Amino acid sequence: MKEIEVIRIKEDVQLNNPVLIVGLPGVGHVGKLVAEHLVEELEAEKLLEIYSHHFPPQVLVDENSEIQLVNNEMFVCHTEKHDIVALIGDHQSSSTEGHYKLCTLYLDLAMEFGIERIYTLGGFPTGQLTYSDEVLGAVNNIELVEELKEYGVNFKENEPGGGIVGASGLLLGLCKFKNIDAACLMGLTSGYLVDPKSAQSLLKVICKIFNIDIDVGPLEERAKEMEKIVARLKEVEQQQKGMPEVSPVKDDDLRYIG
Amino acid sequence: MKEIEVIRIKEDVQLNNPVLIVGLPGVGHVGKLVAEHLVEELEAEKLLEIYSHHFPPQVLVDENSEIQLVNNEMFVCHTEKHDIVALIGDHQSSSTEGHYKLCTLYLDLAMEFGIERIYTLGGFPTGQLTYSDEVLGAVNNIELVEELKEYGVNFKENEPGGGIVGASGLLLGLCKFKNIDAACLMGLTSGYLVDPKSAQSLLKVICKIFNIDIDVGPLEERAKEMEKIVARLKEVEQQQKGMPEVSPVKDDDLRYIG
Amino acid sequence: MKEIEVIRIKEDVQLNNPVLIVGLPGVGHVGKLVAEHLVEELEAEKLLEIYSHHFPPQVLVDENSEIQLVNNEMFVCHTEKHDIVALIGDHQSSSTEGHYKLCTLYLDLAMEFGIERIYTLGGFPTGQLTYSDEVLGAVNNIELVEELKEYGVNFKENEPGGGIVGASGLLLGLCKFKNIDAACLMGLTSGYLVDPKSAQSLLKVICKIFNIDIDVGPLEERAKEMEKIVARLKEVEQQQKGMPEVSPVKDDDLRYIG
Amino acid sequence: MKEIEVIRIKEDVQLNNPVLIVGLPGVGHVGKLVAEHLVEELEAEKLLEIYSHHFPPQVLVDENSEIQLVNNEMFVCHTEKHDIVALIGDHQSSSTEGHYKLCTLYLDLAMEFGIERIYTLGGFPTGQLTYSDEVLGAVNNIELVEELKEYGVNFKENEPGGGIVGASGLLLGLCKFKNIDAACLMGLTSGYLVDPKSAQSLLKVICKIFNIDIDVGPLEERAKEMEKIVARLKEVEQQQKGMPEVSPVKDDDLRYIG
């Protein structure tokens, strides 16, 4: 196996107004949940699989006890307005160098497929267990802001304050070298737990953008399970609030950014 | 020395229905114990040694105060039905990239030797100190399941839940590119200690598969030593159980998998 | 994108007695604050941008929600005596190898621009929250010591005791292969916080060296904000001093240096 | 600068029965102390300097505030029987791969200089603060054992139990590919502190091997300073011994080696 190996499942791909949606594991797995949901609900077709030395040396075991080498995959979902190419996967790169190499590959594939726009999906960690039905955006081209606001995306100065780390951010950054419009859409989430509820909020925005209708049933079910856990965590939090906190200096004051 | 160096001890290797067994260090060292036991009991012949930048920069010291550079080695054990090639070693790769490169090499060598099937041996961590005479399996080809069940291997949906990390899993995954049937056989073990008792369970299965008879005496002796330690650990555990546990949320609920 | 990518903004750069000032993130962000302040106040012109696999896979988000891939940049500030090339950036390399490769690139660019001298700017961590208006120096050519003392730089035997880690030190070290005079100028700082006050001390020295006059207003404002935090931290420290310390052995005694 | 850069200080080196002594930083800095002492006392001549991406990105500052890029260096000390080539340095490689690459280089240089034997010097960590005037050995050729015993070196089965990590061990291991006799000589030391006293014990053995006489004055002075610290540490240890220890299981029982 080479450093990065692309296995084509479908040859001679012809796409109609193609757009790339990226939903890899990350904060609250919000992006992953949304993109995988799209792939399932829109009966997507697999285009290719990507294997790499930059993924962990790991296989996953399925319900038949068959193993699958961890990878990233691209699917295509046909909708009326656009063919949506969805990039999903088990892991992001485990090395810095790998992040750059894999994202460069993703953009090369995007160019090959004639992708016109990229949406990377992720979570925005609030540190709060309280649910907020909000989707935050960042773009690589200021002209996208007004358009995305119409679909319900919020924009806040310099947010996220720590920037965007990983494929969701890097893909936008590397578009500098490829000239593709790209936006990162982030569902607000605690950052502590897998968050199917935040994924629903983000999915709503995606549906508006693509003018499609998707059953959110499976996400809702998972959301209900997580809510029970959140409720229990909040109880614990409440109990701990009884105890006095010592430091008069808040973490924020000390954020080490020039 | 190159990045990976293969030193051939025996040239022009001709093998009879060869099968590869992999027993490298890992959970409970179960796989390592079994494979090394086979090598000793079946009077195996060394085929080659593998040295690599991806192993730790370390030498081991033997009973004569002579050092050996850490490596992986392949031996051949002749049995009636099969020639068993055993891959054993001091370490697995210490880098992600090295895991992929070394496992790719192991498969190249397997192809060269005409290997028809691969069994990687490992431990399945239960987190419990209670002994369980059970061997769990995962395969890269669903057709192996029924066959292995006959030898006493259990199969459980999606288990291990976190997948299989390291050479035991990766070798199965990389077989995708080589078209060799492969199974991972895991002895159940606490995950905290070297476990010669679990190794005995796994060895029993191996003996059935290859229709061979092996003296388990040395493993039994080591098992008895470990049992004393386990007994003491259980006492400690028992004492600690007296103390109340605070968190009402179990770790499992929070497992961060999308 | 290649491992290191240099994007030239201005071609055919002709410089007058050029000097390189390096102010990358580091201890107290002292060097970064000073160099960025120079770039702003002297209306510097951007020469080039450097992107690399050795920076984190991250984008920053600006006030318009537009992202910028993290990078290092070179600007030129024209002053009467010298053209000051300023190297600033969001991050230093996140790998050891990257430090060497990027610093080698910086020196190659310095040679190309005909740089006659290099000043790397940094912070010297004292571990004390008390402010000290002092700038410490280290050089790669002993002849610079007397000259820099005239500008108010202090020199202390074997200080910093742990050497200088990162680009500020490495650039001086690598000059060995390029034959450029270079000095590292360090503002004394606690090491715990961003320190605009120490940056002011260092800026004063820089102004003397280049015989320029710079408005320190913006740094002063930031310094006032930080002073409030420092005051609160000192209170906490004072409270903790009430408690007895146990170990009769000081950390310094154990510093593990041959 | 290339990945590894060798700067020759002395060309056309002709050596008489040359032997390589390696004293890089490590356990108790015992090896480093001895080799640097030899270089000083025998008025050694510098042969070459080695710089590498695999050393930390760091410079050290000398008593004149001049910086030196961290490196490894080879010196030659002329004695009656042998020319001793001494390899000393500020750091060992900070990466696994770098350890292999640098040690391979050291052996290539040893071959070039016609080295007949290699002694790597190090410390053997006992975990005890009690001084023991003992030097332990390990060899890459069993024939060296009897010879070294005559010089006072002890040999113990399978010791050190965890093998020898770093250049001291790896150099012996890599001799496999070069056919040079090599021994690792280790002064017993606590493992917690720089240990000039253990270095004296090791130096005594070296003097016997090479039939030379060396002033141990400077080492003795440093040893006295350290003894004060050790005395204080022992006091603390004594105080803590008053407290009961909980776990009935000793660390040793759990050592995770197959």
mmCIF file of C-alpha atoms in Angstrom, chain A residues 96-97 99-101 104 137-142 145 155-160 162-166 169-170 172-174 176-177 248-249 253-254 256-258, chain C residues 1 5 7 26-29 32-33 49 51-53 55-67 69-70 94 191-194 222 229 232-233 236:
data_model
loop_
_atom_site.group_PDB
_atom_site.id
_atom_site.type_symbol
_atom_site.label_atom_id
_atom_site.label_comp_id
_atom_site.label_asym_id
_atom_site.label_seq_id
_atom_site.Cartn_x
_atom_site.Cartn_y
_atom_site.Cartn_z
ATOM 1 C CA THR A 96 -0.237 17.253 10.845
ATOM 2 C CA GLU A 97 1.514 16.449 7.575
ATOM 3 C CA HIS A 99 -3.915 16.588 7.194
ATOM 4 C CA TYR A 100 -2.272 18.726 4.542
ATOM 5 C CA LYS A 101 -1.643 15.818 2.169
ATOM 6 C CA THR A 104 -4.787 18.464 -0.927
ATOM 7 C CA GLY A 137 -20.555 29.948 9.375
ATOM 8 C CA ALA A 138 -17.113 30.910 8.122
ATOM 9 C CA VAL A 139 -16.167 31.370 4.472
ATOM 10 C CA ASN A 140 -13.166 31.679 2.227
ATOM 11 C CA ASN A 141 -14.896 34.347 0.124
ATOM 12 C CA ILE A 142 -16.805 37.168 1.754
ATOM 13 C CA VAL A 145 -21.903 35.522 3.654
ATOM 14 C CA PHE A 155 -21.872 34.873 11.213
ATOM 15 C CA LYS A 156 -19.960 36.305 14.161
ATOM 16 C CA GLU A 157 -16.793 38.393 14.080
ATOM 17 C CA ASN A 158 -13.648 36.341 14.674
ATOM 18 C CA GLU A 159 -15.616 33.234 15.666
ATOM 19 C CA PRO A 160 -14.543 30.536 16.403
ATOM 20 C CA GLY A 162 -9.389 29.642 18.174
ATOM 21 C CA GLY A 163 -9.880 29.238 14.449
ATOM 22 C CA ILE A 164 -10.996 25.987 12.840
ATOM 23 C CA VAL A 165 -8.689 23.002 13.250
ATOM 24 C CA GLY A 166 -8.687 19.887 11.052
ATOM 25 C CA GLY A 169 -10.887 24.423 8.284
ATOM 26 C CA LEU A 170 -7.913 23.292 6.261
ATOM 27 C CA LEU A 172 -11.246 26.131 3.183
ATOM 28 C CA GLY A 173 -7.704 27.360 3.649
ATOM 29 C CA LEU A 174 -6.253 25.247 0.855
ATOM 30 C CA LYS A 176 -6.598 29.498 -1.722
ATOM 31 C CA PHE A 177 -4.521 27.436 -4.132
ATOM 32 C CA PRO A 248 -10.878 34.664 40.772
ATOM 33 C CA VAL A 249 -9.262 34.600 37.317
ATOM 34 C CA ASP A 253 -8.414 36.022 30.548
ATOM 35 C CA LEU A 254 -5.452 33.777 30.157
ATOM 36 C CA TYR A 256 -2.551 32.625 25.258
ATOM 37 C CA ILE A 257 -3.023 34.411 21.976
ATOM 38 C CA GLY A 258 -0.963 37.389 20.958
ATOM 39 C CA MET C 1 0.308 22.191 -1.832
ATOM 40 C CA GLU C 5 5.038 26.886 -0.309
ATOM 41 C CA ILE C 7 3.862 32.849 -2.406
ATOM 42 C CA GLY C 26 6.804 32.364 21.703
ATOM 43 C CA VAL C 27 7.387 33.099 25.400
ATOM 44 C CA GLY C 28 4.935 35.858 26.381
ATOM 45 C CA HIS C 29 4.462 36.554 22.677
ATOM 46 C CA LYS C 32 5.425 38.680 18.012
ATOM 47 C CA LEU C 33 3.934 41.793 19.642
ATOM 48 C CA GLU C 49 3.592 34.397 2.464
ATOM 49 C CA TYR C 51 2.570 27.981 3.999
ATOM 50 C CA SER C 52 3.731 24.606 5.244
ATOM 51 C CA HIS C 53 2.792 21.090 6.309
ATOM 52 C CA PHE C 55 2.202 24.471 10.632
ATOM 53 C CA PRO C 56 -0.935 23.190 12.374
ATOM 54 C CA PRO C 57 -3.854 22.215 10.079
ATOM 55 C CA GLN C 58 -5.780 25.318 11.045
ATOM 56 C CA VAL C 59 -7.428 28.440 9.668
ATOM 57 C CA LEU C 60 -8.101 31.646 11.591
ATOM 58 C CA VAL C 61 -11.364 33.556 11.199
ATOM 59 C CA ASP C 62 -11.304 37.330 10.749
ATOM 60 C CA GLU C 63 -13.855 40.010 11.629
ATOM 61 C CA ASN C 64 -15.724 39.362 8.366
ATOM 62 C CA SER C 65 -15.925 35.610 9.056
ATOM 63 C CA GLU C 66 -13.404 35.071 6.305
ATOM 64 C CA ILE C 67 -10.793 32.432 7.004
ATOM 65 C CA LEU C 69 -4.813 29.575 6.417
ATOM 66 C CA VAL C 70 -2.171 29.882 9.151
ATOM 67 C CA SER C 94 4.841 22.049 15.102
ATOM 68 C CA GLY C 191 6.360 33.345 30.916
ATOM 69 C CA TYR C 192 2.741 32.829 31.993
ATOM 70 C CA LEU C 193 0.942 35.572 30.070
ATOM 71 C CA VAL C 194 1.013 37.579 26.886
ATOM 72 C CA ARG C 222 -2.983 46.204 25.910
ATOM 73 C CA ILE C 229 -4.997 40.370 35.293
ATOM 74 C CA ARG C 232 -5.411 39.576 40.352
ATOM 75 C CA LEU C 233 -2.906 36.758 39.874
ATOM 76 C CA VAL C 236 -3.920 34.697 44.478
#
